[in-house]
Protein backbone atom coordinates (compact mmCIF):
# COMPACT_ATOMS: atom_id res chain seq x y z
CA UNK A 1 0.00 0.00 0.00
CA UNK A 2 1.02 3.61 -0.51
CA UNK A 3 0.99 5.78 2.62
CA UNK A 4 -1.03 8.92 2.01
CA UNK A 5 -1.92 11.98 4.03
CA UNK A 6 -4.71 14.47 3.77
CA UNK A 7 -7.46 16.25 5.62
CA UNK A 8 -10.58 14.43 6.70
CA UNK A 9 -13.84 15.01 8.52
CA UNK A 10 -13.56 12.38 11.29
CA UNK A 11 -17.31 12.32 11.90
CA UNK A 12 -20.45 14.14 10.85
CA UNK A 13 -20.34 17.95 11.24
CA UNK A 14 -16.84 17.78 12.79
CA UNK A 15 -14.13 20.13 11.57
CA UNK A 16 -11.66 18.71 9.07
CA UNK A 17 -8.19 17.86 10.36
CA UNK A 18 -5.02 15.98 9.38
CA UNK A 19 -5.55 12.32 8.48
CA UNK A 20 -3.19 9.49 7.48
CA UNK A 21 -4.42 6.60 5.36
CA UNK A 22 -3.38 4.28 2.54
CA UNK A 23 -3.89 4.23 -1.20
CA UNK A 24 -3.78 0.94 -3.08
CA UNK A 25 -0.63 -0.08 -4.94
CA UNK A 26 -1.17 0.67 -8.63
CA UNK A 27 -2.84 -2.14 -10.60
CA UNK A 28 -1.79 -2.63 -14.25
CA UNK A 29 -4.22 0.06 -15.49
CA UNK A 30 -3.73 2.50 -12.63
CA UNK A 31 -2.12 5.92 -12.60
CA UNK A 32 -0.64 7.36 -9.38
CA UNK A 33 -1.16 11.10 -9.24
CA UNK A 34 0.68 13.65 -7.10
CA UNK A 35 -2.12 16.02 -6.25
CA UNK A 36 -1.09 19.66 -6.63
CA UNK A 37 -4.44 21.43 -6.21
CA UNK A 38 -7.96 20.48 -5.21
CA UNK A 39 -11.02 22.72 -5.52
CA UNK A 40 -13.59 23.12 -2.76
CA UNK A 41 -17.05 22.31 -4.10
CA UNK A 42 -20.20 23.17 -2.17
CA UNK A 43 -21.10 19.48 -2.28
CA UNK A 44 -17.97 18.73 -0.21
CA UNK A 45 -19.61 20.69 2.58
CA UNK A 46 -23.03 19.09 2.13
CA UNK A 47 -21.46 15.64 2.35
CA UNK A 48 -19.03 16.37 5.21
CA UNK A 49 -22.07 17.59 7.15
CA UNK A 50 -24.22 14.69 5.91
CA UNK A 51 -26.87 17.07 4.62
CA UNK A 52 -27.84 14.69 1.81
CA UNK A 53 -27.81 11.56 4.04
CA UNK A 54 -25.73 8.41 3.70
CA UNK A 55 -22.32 9.97 4.34
CA UNK A 56 -19.53 7.71 5.63
CA UNK A 57 -16.65 8.75 7.88
CA UNK A 58 -13.80 9.45 8.12
CA UNK A 59 -14.30 11.42 4.89
CA UNK A 60 -11.53 12.92 2.77
CA UNK A 61 -13.54 15.22 0.47
CA UNK A 62 -12.45 16.65 -2.86
CA UNK A 63 -13.42 15.91 -6.47
CA UNK A 64 -11.77 18.77 -8.31
CA UNK A 65 -8.33 17.22 -8.46
CA UNK A 66 -5.42 18.50 -10.52
CA UNK A 67 -1.93 17.04 -10.39
CA UNK A 68 0.94 15.30 -12.10
CA UNK A 69 1.41 11.60 -12.87
CA UNK A 70 4.12 10.14 -10.60
CA UNK A 71 3.87 6.43 -11.46
CA UNK A 72 1.96 4.21 -13.89
CA UNK A 73 0.90 0.56 -13.90
CA UNK A 74 2.37 -1.87 -16.46
CA UNK A 75 -0.58 -1.69 -18.88
CA UNK A 76 -1.18 2.05 -18.85
CA UNK A 77 -1.07 3.47 -22.38
CA UNK A 78 -2.66 6.92 -22.09
CA UNK A 79 -0.39 8.57 -19.54
CA UNK A 80 3.24 8.73 -18.55
CA UNK A 81 5.15 10.08 -15.57
CA UNK A 82 5.12 13.89 -15.58
CA UNK A 83 1.81 14.34 -17.45
CA UNK A 84 -0.56 17.03 -16.14
CA UNK A 85 -3.82 15.29 -15.29
CA UNK A 86 -6.97 15.55 -13.24
CA UNK A 87 -9.80 13.58 -11.68
CA UNK A 88 -13.40 14.64 -11.26
CA UNK A 89 -16.44 13.39 -9.39
CA UNK A 90 -16.08 9.68 -10.13
CA UNK A 91 -13.21 7.19 -10.44
CA UNK A 92 -14.95 4.14 -11.91
CA UNK A 93 -18.27 2.79 -13.19
CA UNK A 94 -19.63 -0.56 -14.43
CA UNK A 95 -18.35 0.06 -17.98
CA UNK A 96 -21.00 -2.14 -19.64
CA UNK A 97 -24.45 -0.62 -19.06
CA UNK A 98 -26.24 1.36 -21.75
CA UNK A 99 -25.16 4.71 -20.30
CA UNK A 100 -21.52 3.77 -19.62
CA UNK A 101 -21.27 2.43 -23.18
CA UNK A 102 -22.45 5.82 -24.43
CA UNK A 103 -19.77 7.63 -22.41
CA UNK A 104 -22.29 8.85 -19.86
CA UNK A 105 -20.72 7.11 -16.87
CA UNK A 106 -22.14 9.68 -14.45
CA UNK A 107 -25.52 8.06 -15.12
CA UNK A 108 -24.23 4.46 -14.73
CA UNK A 109 -27.19 2.08 -14.36
CA UNK A 110 -25.30 -0.72 -12.63
CA UNK A 111 -24.58 0.51 -9.14
CA UNK A 112 -23.94 4.09 -10.23
CA UNK A 113 -20.57 5.67 -10.86
CA UNK A 114 -17.96 5.12 -8.12
CA UNK A 115 -17.74 8.49 -6.40
CA UNK A 116 -14.27 9.92 -5.90
CA UNK A 117 -14.99 10.20 -2.16
CA UNK A 118 -17.78 9.28 0.21
CA UNK A 119 -18.30 6.18 -1.91
CA UNK A 120 -17.12 2.60 -2.22
CA UNK A 121 -14.99 0.91 -4.84
CA UNK A 122 -16.72 -1.63 -7.10
CA UNK A 123 -16.15 -4.29 -4.39
CA UNK A 124 -18.78 -2.43 -2.38
CA UNK A 125 -16.68 -2.20 0.78
CA UNK A 126 -13.42 -0.29 0.17
CA UNK A 127 -14.11 3.37 0.90
CA UNK A 128 -12.96 6.00 -1.59
CA UNK A 129 -11.00 9.01 -0.39
CA UNK A 130 -10.92 12.27 -2.35
CA UNK A 131 -8.56 15.01 -3.32
CA UNK A 132 -7.82 16.83 -0.06
CA UNK A 133 -4.70 14.65 0.00
CA UNK A 134 -1.24 14.33 -1.45
CA UNK A 135 -1.80 11.37 -3.76
CA UNK A 136 -4.55 9.38 -5.47
CA UNK A 137 -4.54 6.14 -7.46
CA UNK A 138 -7.05 5.99 -10.32
CA UNK A 139 -7.69 3.72 -13.32
CA UNK A 140 -6.37 5.51 -16.42
CA UNK A 141 -9.80 5.38 -18.07
CA UNK A 142 -11.13 7.76 -15.41
CA UNK A 143 -8.20 10.18 -15.54
CA UNK A 144 -8.37 13.35 -17.65
CA UNK A 145 -5.59 15.11 -19.51
CA UNK A 146 -4.96 18.78 -18.70
CA UNK A 147 -4.00 21.00 -21.67
CA UNK A 148 -0.40 22.19 -21.34
CA UNK A 149 -1.23 25.89 -21.48
CA UNK A 150 -3.54 25.84 -18.45
CA UNK A 151 -2.35 26.39 -14.84
CA UNK A 152 -3.26 23.53 -12.48
CA UNK A 153 -4.80 25.75 -9.78
CA UNK A 154 -7.30 27.35 -12.16
CA UNK A 155 -7.96 24.00 -13.85
CA UNK A 156 -8.97 22.11 -10.69
CA UNK A 157 -12.55 23.51 -10.53
CA UNK A 158 -13.16 22.51 -14.16
CA UNK A 159 -13.47 18.88 -13.02
CA UNK A 160 -16.78 19.57 -11.28
CA UNK A 161 -17.93 23.17 -11.73
CA UNK A 162 -16.64 23.39 -15.32
CA UNK A 163 -18.20 20.18 -16.61
CA UNK A 164 -21.44 20.77 -14.68
CA UNK A 165 -22.00 23.84 -16.85
CA UNK A 166 -20.33 22.67 -20.08
CA UNK A 167 -22.46 19.55 -20.39
CA UNK A 168 -25.90 21.23 -20.40
CA UNK A 169 -24.63 24.14 -22.50
CA UNK A 170 -23.59 21.60 -25.15
CA UNK A 171 -26.61 19.33 -24.78
CA UNK A 172 -29.04 22.25 -25.18
CA UNK A 173 -26.89 23.73 -27.94
CA UNK A 174 -25.76 27.08 -26.60
CA UNK A 175 -23.93 28.93 -29.36
CA UNK A 176 -24.15 31.82 -31.81
CA UNK A 177 -27.67 33.23 -32.08
CA UNK A 178 -28.77 31.67 -28.79
CA UNK A 179 -29.76 33.70 -25.75
CA UNK A 180 -28.53 32.02 -22.59
CA UNK A 181 -29.19 33.05 -18.99
CA UNK A 182 -27.02 31.92 -16.11
CA UNK A 183 -28.86 32.18 -12.79
CA UNK A 184 -26.47 32.78 -9.90
CA UNK A 185 -22.88 33.99 -10.23
CA UNK A 186 -20.99 31.66 -7.89
CA UNK A 187 -18.55 28.82 -8.46
CA UNK A 188 -20.84 27.15 -10.99
CA UNK A 189 -22.33 30.29 -12.51
CA UNK A 190 -19.05 32.02 -13.25
CA UNK A 191 -17.92 28.98 -15.25
CA UNK A 192 -21.26 29.03 -17.09
CA UNK A 193 -20.70 32.64 -18.12
CA UNK A 194 -17.17 31.95 -19.37
CA UNK A 195 -18.09 28.81 -21.30
CA UNK A 196 -21.36 30.13 -22.80
CA UNK A 197 -19.51 33.26 -23.92
CA UNK A 198 -16.71 31.20 -25.47
CA UNK A 199 -19.36 29.14 -27.28
CA UNK A 200 -20.59 32.36 -28.90
CA UNK A 201 -23.97 32.67 -27.16
CA UNK A 202 -25.43 35.94 -25.90
CA UNK A 203 -24.99 35.60 -22.13
CA UNK A 204 -27.12 37.19 -19.45
CA UNK A 205 -26.43 36.87 -15.73
CA UNK A 206 -29.44 36.82 -13.44
CA UNK A 207 -28.06 37.60 -9.99
CA UNK A 208 -29.77 38.62 -6.80
CA UNK A 209 -28.31 42.12 -6.96
CA UNK A 210 -26.08 44.17 -9.25
CA UNK A 211 -23.18 43.82 -6.79
CA UNK A 212 -21.19 41.51 -9.11
CA UNK A 213 -22.08 43.25 -12.38
CA UNK A 214 -18.54 44.43 -13.21
CA UNK A 215 -17.23 40.92 -12.54
CA UNK A 216 -19.97 39.35 -14.63
CA UNK A 217 -19.16 41.52 -17.61
CA UNK A 218 -15.44 40.85 -17.23
CA UNK A 219 -16.20 37.10 -17.26
CA UNK A 220 -18.07 37.49 -20.55
CA UNK A 221 -21.67 38.45 -19.77
CA UNK A 222 -23.43 40.67 -22.31
CA UNK A 223 -26.23 41.59 -19.91
CA UNK A 224 -26.64 41.60 -16.15
CA UNK A 225 -29.93 41.88 -14.25
CA UNK A 226 -30.93 41.84 -10.59
CA UNK A 227 -33.58 39.28 -9.73
CA UNK A 228 -34.51 41.32 -6.66
CA UNK A 229 -35.97 43.89 -9.09
CA UNK A 230 -39.46 42.84 -10.30
CA UNK A 231 -38.90 44.87 -13.50
CA UNK A 232 -36.34 42.22 -14.58
CA UNK A 233 -39.08 39.60 -14.86
CA UNK A 234 -41.29 41.92 -16.93
CA UNK A 235 -38.56 43.05 -19.25
CA UNK A 236 -37.14 39.60 -19.95
CA UNK A 237 -40.44 37.73 -20.53
CA UNK A 238 -40.04 35.07 -23.27
CA UNK A 239 -36.48 36.23 -23.94
CA UNK A 240 -34.20 33.20 -23.47
CA UNK A 241 -33.59 29.98 -25.37
CA UNK A 242 -31.86 28.43 -22.38
CA UNK A 243 -31.64 29.17 -18.68
CA UNK A 244 -29.10 27.32 -16.54
CA UNK A 245 -30.12 27.61 -12.92
CA UNK A 246 -27.12 27.13 -10.61
CA UNK A 247 -28.80 28.38 -7.44
CA UNK A 248 -29.28 26.03 -4.51
CA UNK A 249 -31.59 28.20 -2.42
CA UNK A 250 -35.37 28.18 -2.73
CA UNK A 251 -36.75 30.40 -5.48
CA UNK A 252 -39.87 30.60 -7.61
CA UNK A 253 -38.99 28.50 -10.66
CA UNK A 254 -42.25 29.57 -12.36
CA UNK A 255 -41.05 33.17 -12.59
CA UNK A 256 -37.91 31.96 -14.40
CA UNK A 257 -39.82 29.62 -16.73
CA UNK A 258 -41.75 32.66 -17.92
CA UNK A 259 -38.46 34.12 -19.19
CA UNK A 260 -38.17 31.31 -21.77
CA UNK A 261 -39.27 31.80 -25.34
CA UNK A 262 -41.06 29.14 -27.43
CA UNK A 263 -39.39 25.74 -26.94
CA UNK A 264 -36.96 27.18 -24.39
CA UNK A 265 -35.53 25.07 -21.59
CA UNK A 266 -34.54 25.72 -18.02
CA UNK A 267 -31.90 23.32 -16.75
CA UNK A 268 -31.39 22.91 -13.03
CA UNK A 269 -27.89 22.11 -11.75
CA UNK A 270 -28.20 23.42 -8.18
CA UNK A 271 -29.92 21.46 -5.42
CA UNK A 272 -32.25 23.47 -3.17
CA UNK A 273 -33.01 21.83 0.16
CA UNK A 274 -36.78 21.63 -0.38
CA UNK A 275 -38.71 20.49 -3.48
CA UNK A 276 -39.74 23.34 -5.77
CA UNK A 277 -43.37 24.00 -6.66
CA UNK A 278 -43.85 24.13 -10.43
CA UNK A 279 -47.14 25.07 -12.07
CA UNK A 280 -48.23 23.54 -15.37
CA UNK A 281 -49.15 26.80 -17.10
CA UNK A 282 -45.65 28.29 -17.51
CA UNK A 283 -44.62 24.97 -19.13
CA UNK A 284 -47.69 24.49 -21.35
CA UNK A 285 -47.55 28.04 -22.59
CA UNK A 286 -44.81 28.31 -25.21
CA UNK A 287 -43.98 24.56 -25.01
CA UNK A 288 -41.24 25.07 -22.43
CA UNK A 289 -39.12 22.38 -20.79
CA UNK A 290 -37.78 22.01 -17.28
CA UNK A 291 -34.77 19.69 -17.02
CA UNK A 292 -31.77 18.79 -14.91
CA UNK A 293 -28.20 17.76 -15.61
CA UNK A 294 -25.38 16.14 -13.62
CA UNK A 295 -21.67 16.73 -14.32
CA UNK A 296 -20.53 14.93 -17.51
CA UNK A 297 -19.00 11.68 -18.74
CA UNK A 298 -15.28 11.08 -19.22
CA UNK A 299 -15.38 11.75 -22.97
CA UNK A 300 -17.26 15.02 -22.56
CA UNK A 301 -15.08 16.11 -19.62
CA UNK A 302 -12.01 15.67 -21.83
CA UNK A 303 -13.77 17.64 -24.58
CA UNK A 304 -14.47 20.41 -22.06
CA UNK A 305 -10.81 20.51 -20.98
CA UNK A 306 -9.64 20.69 -24.59
CA UNK A 307 -12.20 23.45 -25.25
CA UNK A 308 -10.91 25.36 -22.22
CA UNK A 309 -7.33 24.87 -23.42
CA UNK A 310 -8.24 26.25 -26.83
CA UNK A 311 -9.95 29.29 -25.31
CA UNK A 312 -7.39 29.67 -22.51
CA UNK A 313 -10.17 29.41 -20.00
CA UNK A 314 -9.89 28.47 -16.32
CA UNK A 315 -11.75 29.13 -13.11
CA UNK A 316 -11.20 32.32 -11.08
CA UNK A 317 -9.71 30.94 -7.89
CA UNK A 318 -8.59 31.91 -4.43
CA UNK A 319 -5.74 29.56 -3.49
CA UNK A 320 -5.55 28.61 0.19
CA UNK A 321 -3.37 26.39 2.38
CA UNK A 322 -5.17 23.27 3.59
CA UNK A 323 -5.03 24.54 7.18
CA UNK A 324 -7.67 27.11 6.17
CA UNK A 325 -10.16 24.60 4.82
CA UNK A 326 -12.65 24.93 7.70
CA UNK A 327 -12.61 28.70 7.40
CA UNK A 328 -13.08 28.38 3.65
CA UNK A 329 -16.17 26.19 4.20
CA UNK A 330 -17.76 28.95 6.27
CA UNK A 331 -17.00 31.47 3.56
CA UNK A 332 -18.44 29.23 0.80
CA UNK A 333 -21.68 29.01 2.76
CA UNK A 334 -21.78 32.81 2.89
CA UNK A 335 -20.96 33.02 -0.86
CA UNK A 336 -17.85 34.95 0.17
CA UNK A 337 -15.49 33.68 -2.53
CA UNK A 338 -14.65 34.80 -6.04
CA UNK A 339 -15.20 32.26 -7.37
CA UNK A 340 -13.73 29.01 -6.15
CA UNK A 341 -11.42 28.08 -3.31
CA UNK A 342 -8.58 25.82 -4.38
CA UNK A 343 -6.34 24.09 -1.85
CA UNK A 344 -2.61 24.22 -2.55
CA UNK A 345 -1.51 20.72 -1.57
CA UNK A 346 2.09 21.87 -1.04
CA UNK A 347 0.77 23.20 2.29
CA UNK A 348 0.04 19.68 3.59
ZN1 LIG B 1 -18.56 19.24 -7.04
ZN1 LIG C 1 -22.60 1.61 -16.06
Short mmCIF file of N, CA, C and O in Angstrom, two decimals, residues 7-12 19 21 23 42-63 65 88-91 111 113-121 124-132 136 329:
data_model
loop_
_atom_site.label_atom_id
_atom_site.label_comp_id
_atom_site.label_asym_id
_atom_site.label_seq_id
_atom_site.Cartn_x
_atom_site.Cartn_y
_atom_site.Cartn_z
N UNK A 7 -6.58 15.69 4.59
CA UNK A 7 -7.46 16.25 5.62
C UNK A 7 -8.79 15.51 5.52
O UNK A 7 -9.29 15.28 4.42
N UNK A 8 -9.33 15.18 6.69
CA UNK A 8 -10.58 14.43 6.70
C UNK A 8 -11.53 15.01 7.74
O UNK A 8 -11.11 15.61 8.73
N UNK A 9 -12.82 14.79 7.49
CA UNK A 9 -13.84 15.01 8.52
C UNK A 9 -13.94 13.69 9.27
O UNK A 9 -14.32 12.68 8.68
N UNK A 10 -13.56 13.65 10.56
CA UNK A 10 -13.56 12.38 11.29
C UNK A 10 -14.97 11.85 11.54
O UNK A 10 -15.18 10.64 11.58
N UNK A 11 -15.92 12.76 11.73
CA UNK A 11 -17.31 12.32 11.90
C UNK A 11 -18.23 13.45 11.43
O UNK A 11 -17.75 14.54 11.10
N UNK A 12 -19.51 13.18 11.42
CA UNK A 12 -20.45 14.14 10.85
C UNK A 12 -20.37 15.49 11.56
O UNK A 12 -20.28 15.55 12.78
N UNK A 19 -5.11 13.71 8.52
CA UNK A 19 -5.55 12.32 8.48
C UNK A 19 -4.55 11.51 7.67
O UNK A 19 -4.16 11.92 6.58
N UNK A 21 -3.70 7.79 5.86
CA UNK A 21 -4.42 6.60 5.36
C UNK A 21 -3.57 5.95 4.28
O UNK A 21 -2.40 6.30 4.11
N UNK A 23 -3.35 4.41 0.15
CA UNK A 23 -3.89 4.23 -1.20
C UNK A 23 -3.43 2.86 -1.67
O UNK A 23 -2.36 2.38 -1.27
N UNK A 42 -19.18 23.07 -3.22
CA UNK A 42 -20.20 23.17 -2.17
C UNK A 42 -20.68 21.78 -1.73
O UNK A 42 -21.03 21.56 -0.58
N UNK A 43 -20.64 20.83 -2.64
CA UNK A 43 -21.10 19.48 -2.28
C UNK A 43 -20.14 18.80 -1.30
O UNK A 43 -20.54 17.89 -0.57
N UNK A 44 -18.88 19.25 -1.25
CA UNK A 44 -17.97 18.73 -0.21
C UNK A 44 -18.55 19.04 1.17
O UNK A 44 -18.51 18.21 2.08
N UNK A 45 -19.07 20.25 1.29
CA UNK A 45 -19.61 20.69 2.58
C UNK A 45 -20.90 19.95 2.90
O UNK A 45 -21.08 19.45 4.01
N UNK A 46 -21.78 19.83 1.90
CA UNK A 46 -23.03 19.09 2.13
C UNK A 46 -22.73 17.67 2.61
O UNK A 46 -23.40 17.16 3.51
N UNK A 47 -21.73 17.04 2.01
CA UNK A 47 -21.46 15.64 2.35
C UNK A 47 -20.71 15.52 3.68
O UNK A 47 -21.01 14.63 4.49
N UNK A 48 -19.75 16.41 3.93
CA UNK A 48 -19.03 16.37 5.21
C UNK A 48 -19.99 16.61 6.37
O UNK A 48 -19.75 16.14 7.49
N UNK A 49 -21.08 17.32 6.10
CA UNK A 49 -22.07 17.59 7.15
C UNK A 49 -23.28 16.67 7.02
O UNK A 49 -24.29 16.86 7.68
N UNK A 50 -23.17 15.69 6.14
CA UNK A 50 -24.22 14.69 5.91
C UNK A 50 -25.59 15.33 5.67
O UNK A 50 -26.61 14.85 6.15
N UNK A 51 -25.60 16.39 4.87
CA UNK A 51 -26.87 17.07 4.62
C UNK A 51 -27.71 16.37 3.56
O UNK A 51 -28.89 16.67 3.38
N UNK A 52 -27.08 15.44 2.82
CA UNK A 52 -27.84 14.69 1.81
C UNK A 52 -28.12 13.26 2.30
O UNK A 52 -28.72 12.48 1.59
N UNK A 53 -27.62 12.91 3.50
CA UNK A 53 -27.81 11.56 4.04
C UNK A 53 -26.81 10.56 3.46
O UNK A 53 -26.27 10.77 2.37
N UNK A 54 -26.55 9.51 4.20
CA UNK A 54 -25.73 8.41 3.70
C UNK A 54 -24.23 8.65 3.69
O UNK A 54 -23.48 7.86 3.11
N UNK A 55 -23.76 9.72 4.33
CA UNK A 55 -22.32 9.97 4.34
C UNK A 55 -21.59 8.94 5.20
O UNK A 55 -22.15 8.42 6.17
N UNK A 56 -20.35 8.62 4.82
CA UNK A 56 -19.53 7.71 5.63
C UNK A 56 -18.26 8.43 6.08
O UNK A 56 -17.74 9.28 5.36
N UNK A 57 -17.80 8.08 7.27
CA UNK A 57 -16.65 8.75 7.88
C UNK A 57 -15.61 7.74 8.32
O UNK A 57 -15.97 6.59 8.60
N UNK A 58 -14.33 8.12 8.44
CA UNK A 58 -13.80 9.45 8.12
C UNK A 58 -13.93 9.74 6.62
O UNK A 58 -13.82 8.84 5.81
N UNK A 59 -14.12 11.02 6.28
CA UNK A 59 -14.30 11.42 4.89
C UNK A 59 -13.20 12.39 4.47
O UNK A 59 -13.01 13.42 5.07
N UNK A 60 -12.48 12.01 3.41
CA UNK A 60 -11.53 12.92 2.77
C UNK A 60 -12.25 13.47 1.55
O UNK A 60 -12.39 12.78 0.55
N UNK A 61 -12.78 14.71 1.61
CA UNK A 61 -13.54 15.22 0.47
C UNK A 61 -12.61 15.61 -0.69
O UNK A 61 -11.38 15.48 -0.58
N UNK A 62 -13.22 16.12 -1.74
CA UNK A 62 -12.45 16.65 -2.86
C UNK A 62 -12.62 15.89 -4.16
O UNK A 62 -12.16 14.76 -4.28
N UNK A 63 -13.29 16.54 -5.15
CA UNK A 63 -13.42 15.91 -6.47
C UNK A 63 -13.13 16.91 -7.59
O UNK A 63 -13.69 16.82 -8.67
N UNK A 65 -9.71 17.60 -8.72
CA UNK A 65 -8.33 17.22 -8.46
C UNK A 65 -7.44 17.49 -9.67
O UNK A 65 -7.74 17.02 -10.77
N UNK A 88 -12.18 13.96 -11.64
CA UNK A 88 -13.40 14.64 -11.26
C UNK A 88 -14.21 13.88 -10.23
O UNK A 88 -13.65 13.30 -9.29
N UNK A 89 -15.52 13.87 -10.42
CA UNK A 89 -16.44 13.39 -9.39
C UNK A 89 -16.53 11.88 -9.27
O UNK A 89 -17.09 11.37 -8.31
N UNK A 90 -16.03 11.14 -10.26
CA UNK A 90 -16.08 9.68 -10.13
C UNK A 90 -14.79 9.05 -10.65
O UNK A 90 -14.09 9.62 -11.48
N UNK A 91 -14.48 7.85 -10.12
CA UNK A 91 -13.21 7.19 -10.44
C UNK A 91 -13.41 5.81 -11.07
O UNK A 91 -12.44 5.11 -11.36
N UNK A 111 -25.23 0.12 -10.40
CA UNK A 111 -24.58 0.51 -9.14
C UNK A 111 -24.15 1.96 -9.10
O UNK A 111 -23.63 2.42 -8.09
N UNK A 113 -22.01 5.41 -10.75
CA UNK A 113 -20.57 5.67 -10.86
C UNK A 113 -19.95 5.58 -9.46
O UNK A 113 -20.61 5.87 -8.46
N UNK A 114 -18.69 5.18 -9.40
CA UNK A 114 -17.96 5.12 -8.12
C UNK A 114 -17.49 6.53 -7.78
O UNK A 114 -16.64 7.09 -8.47
N UNK A 115 -18.08 7.10 -6.75
CA UNK A 115 -17.74 8.49 -6.40
C UNK A 115 -16.29 8.58 -5.92
O UNK A 115 -15.77 7.66 -5.28
N UNK A 116 -15.68 9.71 -6.23
CA UNK A 116 -14.27 9.92 -5.90
C UNK A 116 -14.03 9.89 -4.39
O UNK A 116 -12.97 9.50 -3.93
N UNK A 117 -15.04 10.33 -3.63
CA UNK A 117 -14.99 10.20 -2.16
C UNK A 117 -16.39 9.98 -1.65
O UNK A 117 -17.37 10.18 -2.39
N UNK A 118 -16.47 9.58 -0.39
CA UNK A 118 -17.78 9.28 0.21
C UNK A 118 -18.51 8.21 -0.59
O UNK A 118 -19.73 8.23 -0.73
N UNK A 119 -17.72 7.29 -1.16
CA UNK A 119 -18.30 6.18 -1.91
C UNK A 119 -17.51 4.91 -1.63
O UNK A 119 -16.63 4.91 -0.75
N UNK A 120 -17.85 3.86 -2.36
CA UNK A 120 -17.12 2.60 -2.22
C UNK A 120 -16.66 2.13 -3.60
O UNK A 120 -17.34 2.37 -4.59
N UNK A 121 -15.49 1.51 -3.60
CA UNK A 121 -14.99 0.91 -4.84
C UNK A 121 -16.00 -0.13 -5.33
O UNK A 121 -16.96 -0.45 -4.63
N UNK A 124 -17.69 -2.76 -3.29
CA UNK A 124 -18.78 -2.43 -2.38
C UNK A 124 -18.36 -2.22 -0.94
O UNK A 124 -19.19 -1.93 -0.08
N UNK A 125 -17.08 -2.37 -0.63
CA UNK A 125 -16.68 -2.20 0.78
C UNK A 125 -15.45 -1.33 1.00
O UNK A 125 -15.25 -0.83 2.10
N UNK A 126 -14.61 -1.13 -0.02
CA UNK A 126 -13.42 -0.29 0.17
C UNK A 126 -13.81 1.17 -0.01
O UNK A 126 -14.24 1.56 -1.10
N UNK A 127 -13.68 1.98 1.05
CA UNK A 127 -14.11 3.37 0.90
C UNK A 127 -13.19 4.15 -0.05
O UNK A 127 -12.00 3.85 -0.16
N UNK A 128 -13.77 5.13 -0.73
CA UNK A 128 -12.96 6.00 -1.59
C UNK A 128 -12.65 7.28 -0.82
O UNK A 128 -13.48 7.78 -0.06
N UNK A 129 -11.43 7.77 -1.03
CA UNK A 129 -11.00 9.01 -0.39
C UNK A 129 -10.62 10.01 -1.48
O UNK A 129 -9.96 9.67 -2.45
N UNK A 130 -11.04 11.27 -1.29
CA UNK A 130 -10.92 12.27 -2.35
C UNK A 130 -9.63 13.06 -2.36
O UNK A 130 -8.58 12.63 -1.85
N UNK A 131 -9.72 14.25 -2.92
CA UNK A 131 -8.56 15.01 -3.32
C UNK A 131 -7.93 15.93 -2.30
O UNK A 131 -6.92 16.57 -2.60
N UNK A 132 -8.50 16.03 -1.09
CA UNK A 132 -7.82 16.83 -0.06
C UNK A 132 -6.69 15.96 0.48
O UNK A 132 -6.64 15.63 1.67
N UNK A 136 -3.37 10.21 -5.21
CA UNK A 136 -4.55 9.38 -5.47
C UNK A 136 -4.18 8.38 -6.56
O UNK A 136 -3.31 8.66 -7.40
N UNK A 329 -14.81 26.74 4.23
CA UNK A 329 -16.17 26.19 4.20
C UNK A 329 -17.18 27.24 4.66
O UNK A 329 -18.23 27.42 4.05
#
